[in-house]
PDB file of C-alpha atoms in Angstrom:
ATOM      1  CA  UNK A 105      23.270 134.548 164.220  1.00 56.00           C
ATOM      2  CA  UNK A 106      22.156 134.580 160.644  1.00 62.00           C
ATOM      3  CA  UNK A 107      23.737 137.343 158.587  1.00 82.00           C
ATOM      4  CA  UNK A 108      22.678 138.772 155.275  1.00 89.00           C
ATOM      5  CA  UNK A 109      24.737 139.722 152.237  1.00 91.00           C
ATOM      6  CA  UNK A 110      23.524 142.161 149.613  1.00 94.00           C
ATOM      7  CA  UNK A 111      25.204 143.826 146.642  1.00 96.00           C
ATOM      8  CA  UNK A 112      26.191 147.380 147.573  1.00 94.00           C
ATOM      9  CA  UNK A 113      24.489 149.033 144.623  1.00 96.00           C
ATOM     10  CA  UNK A 114      22.235 148.412 141.644  1.00 97.00           C
ATOM     11  CA  UNK A 115      20.728 150.479 138.871  1.00 97.00           C
ATOM     12  CA  UNK A 116      17.342 150.029 137.263  1.00 96.00           C
ATOM     13  CA  UNK A 117      15.574 151.785 134.412  1.00 97.00           C
ATOM     14  CA  UNK A 118      12.336 153.526 135.265  1.00 97.00           C
ATOM     15  CA  UNK A 119       9.347 151.315 134.493  1.00 97.00           C
ATOM     16  CA  UNK A 120      11.359 148.125 134.528  1.00 97.00           C
ATOM     17  CA  UNK A 121      11.389 145.499 137.259  1.00 97.00           C
ATOM     18  CA  UNK A 122      14.033 145.862 139.936  1.00 98.00           C
ATOM     19  CA  UNK A 123      15.311 142.569 141.317  1.00 98.00           C
ATOM     20  CA  UNK A 124      17.285 142.898 144.534  1.00 98.00           C
ATOM     21  CA  UNK A 125      19.038 139.767 145.812  1.00 97.00           C
ATOM     22  CA  UNK A 126      19.896 138.834 149.375  1.00 95.00           C
ATOM     23  CA  UNK A 127      21.950 135.940 150.666  1.00 94.00           C
ATOM     24  CA  UNK A 128      21.134 134.517 154.100  1.00 90.00           C
ATOM     25  CA  UNK A 129      22.789 131.121 153.920  1.00 90.00           C
ATOM     26  CA  UNK A 130      22.852 130.582 157.716  1.00 87.00           C
ATOM     27  CA  UNK A 131      19.171 131.291 158.262  1.00 88.00           C
ATOM     28  CA  UNK A 132      17.453 128.864 160.595  1.00 84.00           C
ATOM     29  CA  UNK A 133      14.071 127.265 160.119  1.00 82.00           C
ATOM     30  CA  UNK A 134      11.996 129.653 162.199  1.00 80.00           C
ATOM     31  CA  UNK A 135      13.597 132.917 161.100  1.00 83.00           C
ATOM     32  CA  UNK A 136      11.732 135.320 158.869  1.00 86.00           C
ATOM     33  CA  UNK A 137      13.170 137.409 156.067  1.00 90.00           C
ATOM     34  CA  UNK A 138      12.101 141.045 156.076  1.00 90.00           C
ATOM     35  CA  UNK A 139      12.748 143.833 153.623  1.00 94.00           C
ATOM     36  CA  UNK A 140      12.826 147.519 154.458  1.00 94.00           C
ATOM     37  CA  UNK A 141      13.921 150.556 152.540  1.00 96.00           C
ATOM     38  CA  UNK A 142      15.329 153.883 153.601  1.00 95.00           C
ATOM     39  CA  UNK A 143      15.028 157.037 151.545  1.00 94.00           C
ATOM     40  CA  UNK A 144      17.788 159.539 152.322  1.00 88.00           C
ATOM     41  CA  UNK A 145      18.101 159.567 156.122  1.00 88.00           C
ATOM     42  CA  UNK A 146      14.444 158.999 156.910  1.00 92.00           C
ATOM     43  CA  UNK A 147      13.266 156.169 159.116  1.00 93.00           C
ATOM     44  CA  UNK A 148      13.259 152.797 157.340  1.00 93.00           C
ATOM     45  CA  UNK A 149       9.961 151.764 155.796  1.00 94.00           C
ATOM     46  CA  UNK A 150       8.596 148.223 155.836  1.00 92.00           C
ATOM     47  CA  UNK A 151       8.141 146.574 152.432  1.00 95.00           C
ATOM     48  CA  UNK A 152       7.412 142.883 152.827  1.00 94.00           C
ATOM     49  CA  UNK A 153       8.354 139.749 154.749  1.00 91.00           C
ATOM     50  CA  UNK A 154       8.167 135.971 154.414  1.00 91.00           C
ATOM     51  CA  UNK A 155       9.114 132.663 155.973  1.00 89.00           C
ATOM     52  CA  UNK A 156       9.277 130.114 153.169  1.00 90.00           C
ATOM     53  CA  UNK A 157       6.554 130.880 150.654  1.00 86.00           C
ATOM     54  CA  UNK A 158       6.671 133.607 148.076  1.00 94.00           C
ATOM     55  CA  UNK A 159       4.787 136.725 149.083  1.00 96.00           C
ATOM     56  CA  UNK A 160       3.265 139.642 147.238  1.00 97.00           C
ATOM     57  CA  UNK A 161       1.725 142.891 148.365  1.00 95.00           C
ATOM     58  CA  UNK A 162       0.943 146.235 146.789  1.00 95.00           C
ATOM     59  CA  UNK A 163       4.556 147.335 146.926  1.00 94.00           C
ATOM     60  CA  UNK A 164       6.593 144.315 145.955  1.00 97.00           C
ATOM     61  CA  UNK A 165       7.042 140.570 145.654  1.00 98.00           C
ATOM     62  CA  UNK A 166       9.368 138.398 147.687  1.00 98.00           C
ATOM     63  CA  UNK A 167      10.796 135.222 146.250  1.00 97.00           C
ATOM     64  CA  UNK A 168      12.482 132.864 148.739  1.00 96.00           C
ATOM     65  CA  UNK A 169      14.455 129.908 147.427  1.00 95.00           C
ATOM     66  CA  UNK A 170      13.376 126.453 148.473  1.00 94.00           C
ATOM     67  CA  UNK A 171      16.427 126.002 150.680  1.00 94.00           C
ATOM     68  CA  UNK A 172      15.748 129.498 152.151  1.00 94.00           C
ATOM     69  CA  UNK A 173      19.374 130.475 151.743  1.00 94.00           C
ATOM     70  CA  UNK A 174      18.585 133.428 149.541  1.00 95.00           C
ATOM     71  CA  UNK A 175      15.744 135.669 148.508  1.00 96.00           C
ATOM     72  CA  UNK A 176      14.901 138.298 145.910  1.00 97.00           C
ATOM     73  CA  UNK A 177      12.835 141.416 146.332  1.00 98.00           C
ATOM     74  CA  UNK A 178      11.043 142.418 143.160  1.00 98.00           C
ATOM     75  CA  UNK A 179       9.706 145.902 142.509  1.00 98.00           C
ATOM     76  CA  UNK A 180       7.621 145.201 139.405  1.00 96.00           C
ATOM     77  CA  UNK A 181       7.608 148.683 137.860  1.00 95.00           C
ATOM     78  CA  UNK A 182      10.301 150.808 139.430  1.00 97.00           C
ATOM     79  CA  UNK A 183       9.785 154.567 139.627  1.00 97.00           C
ATOM     80  CA  UNK A 184      12.200 157.355 140.475  1.00 97.00           C
ATOM     81  CA  UNK A 185      10.694 157.435 143.969  1.00 96.00           C
ATOM     82  CA  UNK A 186      11.916 153.889 144.546  1.00 97.00           C
ATOM     83  CA  UNK A 187      15.497 155.151 144.645  1.00 97.00           C
ATOM     84  CA  UNK A 188      16.569 154.187 148.171  1.00 97.00           C
ATOM     85  CA  UNK A 189      18.707 151.865 150.254  1.00 95.00           C
ATOM     86  CA  UNK A 190      17.055 148.456 150.562  1.00 97.00           C
ATOM     87  CA  UNK A 191      17.760 146.296 153.603  1.00 94.00           C
ATOM     88  CA  UNK A 192      17.269 142.574 153.864  1.00 93.00           C
ATOM     89  CA  UNK A 193      16.880 141.521 157.502  1.00 88.00           C
ATOM     90  CA  UNK A 194      16.643 138.203 159.291  1.00 85.00           C
ATOM     91  CA  UNK A 195      14.886 138.138 162.643  1.00 77.00           C
ATOM     92  CA  UNK A 196      16.354 136.064 165.438  1.00 65.00           C
ATOM     93  CA  UNK A 197      13.815 134.358 167.651  1.00 56.00           C
ATOM     94  CA  UNK A 198      13.193 134.153 170.519  1.00 50.00           C
ATOM     95  CA  UNK A 199      15.351 136.993 171.711  1.00 52.00           C
ATOM     96  CA  UNK A 200      13.970 139.550 169.317  1.00 62.00           C
ATOM     97  CA  UNK A 201      17.300 140.747 167.985  1.00 68.00           C
ATOM     98  CA  UNK A 202      17.319 142.009 164.433  1.00 71.00           C
ATOM     99  CA  UNK A 203      20.404 142.195 162.246  1.00 69.00           C
ATOM    100  CA  UNK A 204      20.404 144.597 159.332  1.00 76.00           C
ATOM    101  CA  UNK A 205      22.603 143.848 156.362  1.00 71.00           C
ATOM    102  CA  UNK A 206      24.632 146.558 154.684  1.00 78.00           C
ATOM    103  CA  UNK A 207      21.839 147.248 152.259  1.00 91.00           C
ATOM    104  CA  UNK A 208      21.677 147.782 148.510  1.00 96.00           C
ATOM    105  CA  UNK A 209      21.509 151.282 147.128  1.00 96.00           C
ATOM    106  CA  UNK A 210      19.026 151.104 144.280  1.00 98.00           C
ATOM    107  CA  UNK A 211      19.134 153.944 141.796  1.00 98.00           C
ATOM    108  CA  UNK A 212      16.225 154.162 139.396  1.00 97.00           C
ATOM    109  CA  UNK A 213      17.178 156.085 136.287  1.00 97.00           C
ATOM    110  CA  UNK A 214      14.892 157.808 133.769  1.00 95.00           C
TER     111      UNK A 214
ATOM    112  CA  UNK B 642      -2.351 158.406 162.742  1.00 84.00           C
ATOM    113  CA  UNK B 643      -0.112 155.499 163.702  1.00 84.00           C
ATOM    114  CA  UNK B 644       3.338 156.797 164.411  1.00 94.00           C
ATOM    115  CA  UNK B 645       6.579 156.576 166.332  1.00 97.00           C
ATOM    116  CA  UNK B 646       7.734 159.947 167.615  1.00 97.00           C
ATOM    117  CA  UNK B 647      11.281 160.748 168.578  1.00 97.00           C
ATOM    118  CA  UNK B 648      12.496 163.878 170.300  1.00 98.00           C
ATOM    119  CA  UNK B 649      14.551 165.809 169.714  1.00 97.00           C
ATOM    120  CA  UNK B 650      15.165 165.498 165.984  1.00 97.00           C
ATOM    121  CA  UNK B 651      18.507 167.255 166.241  1.00 97.00           C
ATOM    122  CA  UNK B 652      20.804 167.666 169.238  1.00 97.00           C
ATOM    123  CA  UNK B 653      24.289 169.025 169.726  1.00 97.00           C
ATOM    124  CA  UNK B 654      25.775 168.423 173.140  1.00 96.00           C
ATOM    125  CA  UNK B 655      29.092 168.330 174.933  1.00 97.00           C
ATOM    126  CA  UNK B 656      31.034 165.330 176.140  1.00 97.00           C
ATOM    127  CA  UNK B 657      29.855 164.036 179.496  1.00 97.00           C
ATOM    128  CA  UNK B 658      26.554 165.878 179.680  1.00 97.00           C
ATOM    129  CA  UNK B 659      23.791 163.375 180.304  1.00 97.00           C
ATOM    130  CA  UNK B 660      20.985 163.343 177.760  1.00 97.00           C
ATOM    131  CA  UNK B 661      17.814 161.454 176.979  1.00 98.00           C
ATOM    132  CA  UNK B 662      16.252 160.851 173.604  1.00 98.00           C
ATOM    133  CA  UNK B 663      12.581 160.084 173.932  1.00 98.00           C
ATOM    134  CA  UNK B 664      10.580 157.639 171.842  1.00 98.00           C
ATOM    135  CA  UNK B 665       6.840 157.237 171.974  1.00 98.00           C
ATOM    136  CA  UNK B 666       4.444 155.087 169.944  1.00 97.00           C
ATOM    137  CA  UNK B 667       0.664 155.279 169.778  1.00 96.00           C
ATOM    138  CA  UNK B 668      -0.050 151.777 168.440  1.00 92.00           C
ATOM    139  CA  UNK B 669       0.026 149.811 171.731  1.00 92.00           C
ATOM    140  CA  UNK B 670       2.998 147.845 170.411  1.00 91.00           C
ATOM    141  CA  UNK B 671       4.779 145.407 172.692  1.00 90.00           C
ATOM    142  CA  UNK B 672       8.159 145.487 170.993  1.00 90.00           C
ATOM    143  CA  UNK B 673      10.371 148.562 170.808  1.00 92.00           C
ATOM    144  CA  UNK B 674      13.949 148.969 169.751  1.00 92.00           C
ATOM    145  CA  UNK B 675      16.743 151.501 169.303  1.00 95.00           C
ATOM    146  CA  UNK B 676      19.228 151.599 166.423  1.00 94.00           C
ATOM    147  CA  UNK B 677      22.122 153.784 165.487  1.00 95.00           C
ATOM    148  CA  UNK B 678      23.207 154.435 161.937  1.00 94.00           C
ATOM    149  CA  UNK B 679      26.693 155.445 160.950  1.00 92.00           C
ATOM    150  CA  UNK B 680      28.149 155.927 157.466  1.00 85.00           C
ATOM    151  CA  UNK B 681      29.296 152.614 156.046  1.00 78.00           C
ATOM    152  CA  UNK B 682      28.000 150.618 159.014  1.00 79.00           C
ATOM    153  CA  UNK B 683      24.302 150.383 158.288  1.00 81.00           C
ATOM    154  CA  UNK B 684      21.774 150.117 161.114  1.00 87.00           C
ATOM    155  CA  UNK B 685      22.986 148.531 164.335  1.00 90.00           C
ATOM    156  CA  UNK B 686      20.679 147.586 167.159  1.00 91.00           C
ATOM    157  CA  UNK B 687      21.455 149.139 170.555  1.00 95.00           C
ATOM    158  CA  UNK B 688      18.729 147.834 172.873  1.00 95.00           C
ATOM    159  CA  UNK B 689      15.300 146.329 172.493  1.00 92.00           C
ATOM    160  CA  UNK B 690      12.316 145.691 174.713  1.00 92.00           C
ATOM    161  CA  UNK B 691       9.831 142.865 174.448  1.00 89.00           C
ATOM    162  CA  UNK B 692       7.357 144.503 176.832  1.00 91.00           C
ATOM    163  CA  UNK B 693       7.107 146.730 179.893  1.00 95.00           C
ATOM    164  CA  UNK B 694      10.075 146.205 182.254  1.00 95.00           C
ATOM    165  CA  UNK B 695      11.674 143.753 179.783  1.00 93.00           C
ATOM    166  CA  UNK B 696      14.763 145.005 177.972  1.00 94.00           C
ATOM    167  CA  UNK B 697      17.815 143.394 176.442  1.00 92.00           C
ATOM    168  CA  UNK B 698      21.035 144.336 174.744  1.00 93.00           C
ATOM    169  CA  UNK B 699      21.411 144.511 171.005  1.00 90.00           C
ATOM    170  CA  UNK B 700      24.686 144.520 169.138  1.00 89.00           C
ATOM    171  CA  UNK B 701      26.119 147.830 170.391  1.00 94.00           C
ATOM    172  CA  UNK B 702      24.774 148.580 173.901  1.00 97.00           C
ATOM    173  CA  UNK B 703      27.928 150.064 175.431  1.00 97.00           C
ATOM    174  CA  UNK B 704      27.436 153.624 176.648  1.00 97.00           C
ATOM    175  CA  UNK B 705      23.642 153.487 176.505  1.00 98.00           C
ATOM    176  CA  UNK B 706      20.801 152.765 178.894  1.00 98.00           C
ATOM    177  CA  UNK B 707      17.112 152.269 178.289  1.00 98.00           C
ATOM    178  CA  UNK B 708      13.996 151.884 180.358  1.00 96.00           C
ATOM    179  CA  UNK B 709      10.486 150.664 179.615  1.00 97.00           C
ATOM    180  CA  UNK B 710       8.204 151.754 182.418  1.00 97.00           C
ATOM    181  CA  UNK B 711       5.225 152.292 180.161  1.00 96.00           C
ATOM    182  CA  UNK B 712       4.238 150.443 177.038  1.00 95.00           C
ATOM    183  CA  UNK B 713       4.223 153.514 174.816  1.00 97.00           C
ATOM    184  CA  UNK B 714       7.595 154.991 175.832  1.00 98.00           C
ATOM    185  CA  UNK B 715      11.146 153.729 175.388  1.00 98.00           C
ATOM    186  CA  UNK B 716      13.709 156.431 176.156  1.00 98.00           C
ATOM    187  CA  UNK B 717      17.379 156.102 175.249  1.00 98.00           C
ATOM    188  CA  UNK B 718      19.729 157.472 177.881  1.00 98.00           C
ATOM    189  CA  UNK B 719      23.322 158.495 177.380  1.00 98.00           C
ATOM    190  CA  UNK B 720      24.748 158.951 180.884  1.00 96.00           C
ATOM    191  CA  UNK B 721      28.080 160.365 179.711  1.00 97.00           C
ATOM    192  CA  UNK B 722      28.043 160.967 175.962  1.00 98.00           C
ATOM    193  CA  UNK B 723      31.269 160.767 174.023  1.00 98.00           C
ATOM    194  CA  UNK B 724      32.117 161.899 170.480  1.00 97.00           C
ATOM    195  CA  UNK B 725      31.961 158.293 169.197  1.00 97.00           C
ATOM    196  CA  UNK B 726      28.260 158.348 169.982  1.00 98.00           C
ATOM    197  CA  UNK B 727      27.721 160.992 167.344  1.00 98.00           C
ATOM    198  CA  UNK B 728      25.258 159.250 165.068  1.00 97.00           C
ATOM    199  CA  UNK B 729      21.769 159.080 163.631  1.00 97.00           C
ATOM    200  CA  UNK B 730      19.437 157.239 166.000  1.00 98.00           C
ATOM    201  CA  UNK B 731      16.180 155.489 165.176  1.00 96.00           C
ATOM    202  CA  UNK B 732      13.494 154.100 167.403  1.00 96.00           C
ATOM    203  CA  UNK B 733      11.167 151.377 166.140  1.00 93.00           C
ATOM    204  CA  UNK B 734       8.114 149.539 167.408  1.00 92.00           C
ATOM    205  CA  UNK B 735       6.033 146.532 166.380  1.00 87.00           C
ATOM    206  CA  UNK B 736       3.389 144.166 167.726  1.00 81.00           C
ATOM    207  CA  UNK B 737       5.802 141.374 168.470  1.00 69.00           C
ATOM    208  CA  UNK B 738       8.996 139.633 167.575  1.00 56.00           C
ATOM    209  CA  UNK B 739       7.936 137.771 164.462  1.00 58.00           C
ATOM    210  CA  UNK B 740       5.647 138.106 161.550  1.00 61.00           C
ATOM    211  CA  UNK B 741       4.904 141.771 162.094  1.00 73.00           C
ATOM    212  CA  UNK B 742       6.220 144.891 160.492  1.00 83.00           C
ATOM    213  CA  UNK B 743       8.179 147.484 162.443  1.00 87.00           C
ATOM    214  CA  UNK B 744       7.428 151.186 162.356  1.00 91.00           C
ATOM    215  CA  UNK B 745      10.367 153.547 162.600  1.00 94.00           C
ATOM    216  CA  UNK B 746      10.605 157.061 163.926  1.00 96.00           C
ATOM    217  CA  UNK B 747      12.046 159.864 161.834  1.00 96.00           C
ATOM    218  CA  UNK B 748      15.393 159.768 163.551  1.00 97.00           C
ATOM    219  CA  UNK B 749      17.447 161.861 165.956  1.00 98.00           C
ATOM    220  CA  UNK B 750      20.699 163.285 164.708  1.00 97.00           C
ATOM    221  CA  UNK B 751      23.038 163.572 167.693  1.00 98.00           C
ATOM    222  CA  UNK B 752      26.367 165.357 167.669  1.00 98.00           C
ATOM    223  CA  UNK B 753      28.654 165.117 170.700  1.00 98.00           C
ATOM    224  CA  UNK B 754      31.510 167.618 170.739  1.00 97.00           C
TER     225      UNK B 754
END
């Protein structure tokens, strides 16, 4: 099963871009990369996902390397409300299992 | 409003007393899943269900049971709870296995004494 590796913590200045890396070197060709975040102990919230192309939505951008072994989540203008634990997840078809990484605690500072 | 509802939100129980944590979604999702979250261990999948009457084990299924008799409901059953099942539990649902986002409930904080 593909596993993910993320740095345990990162800081970012308010208003600056936050770049959160994720390593998934054993990802297979049909597995998607998803990002979620969790604020305090609330239920995780979906951010974005991708297969091989870069993706962008209203919350963030996802950059996946050409070899798909790593990805970066970009929050273009971080705010204090973006302080959370960010999880990079690889889905495992066809069984439907999902493996969460340990997550990165992002702290946005004024 | 699209949502996943868990009940109860908080529960303190005693070892060995059977309990059920309910999960219900109103989005007609096929896929539902249960996770537990413990300090330093992140989110670990307990069981998941691809559709009605279809369930499978996740990474930490021991001590838990699930059922999926209706599409909207996916209860988590602890037949004989033990203190090591004290945890924060989340239910999630989505349209399918791939290429869809999952919606999470607000969590159930369970304490077994």
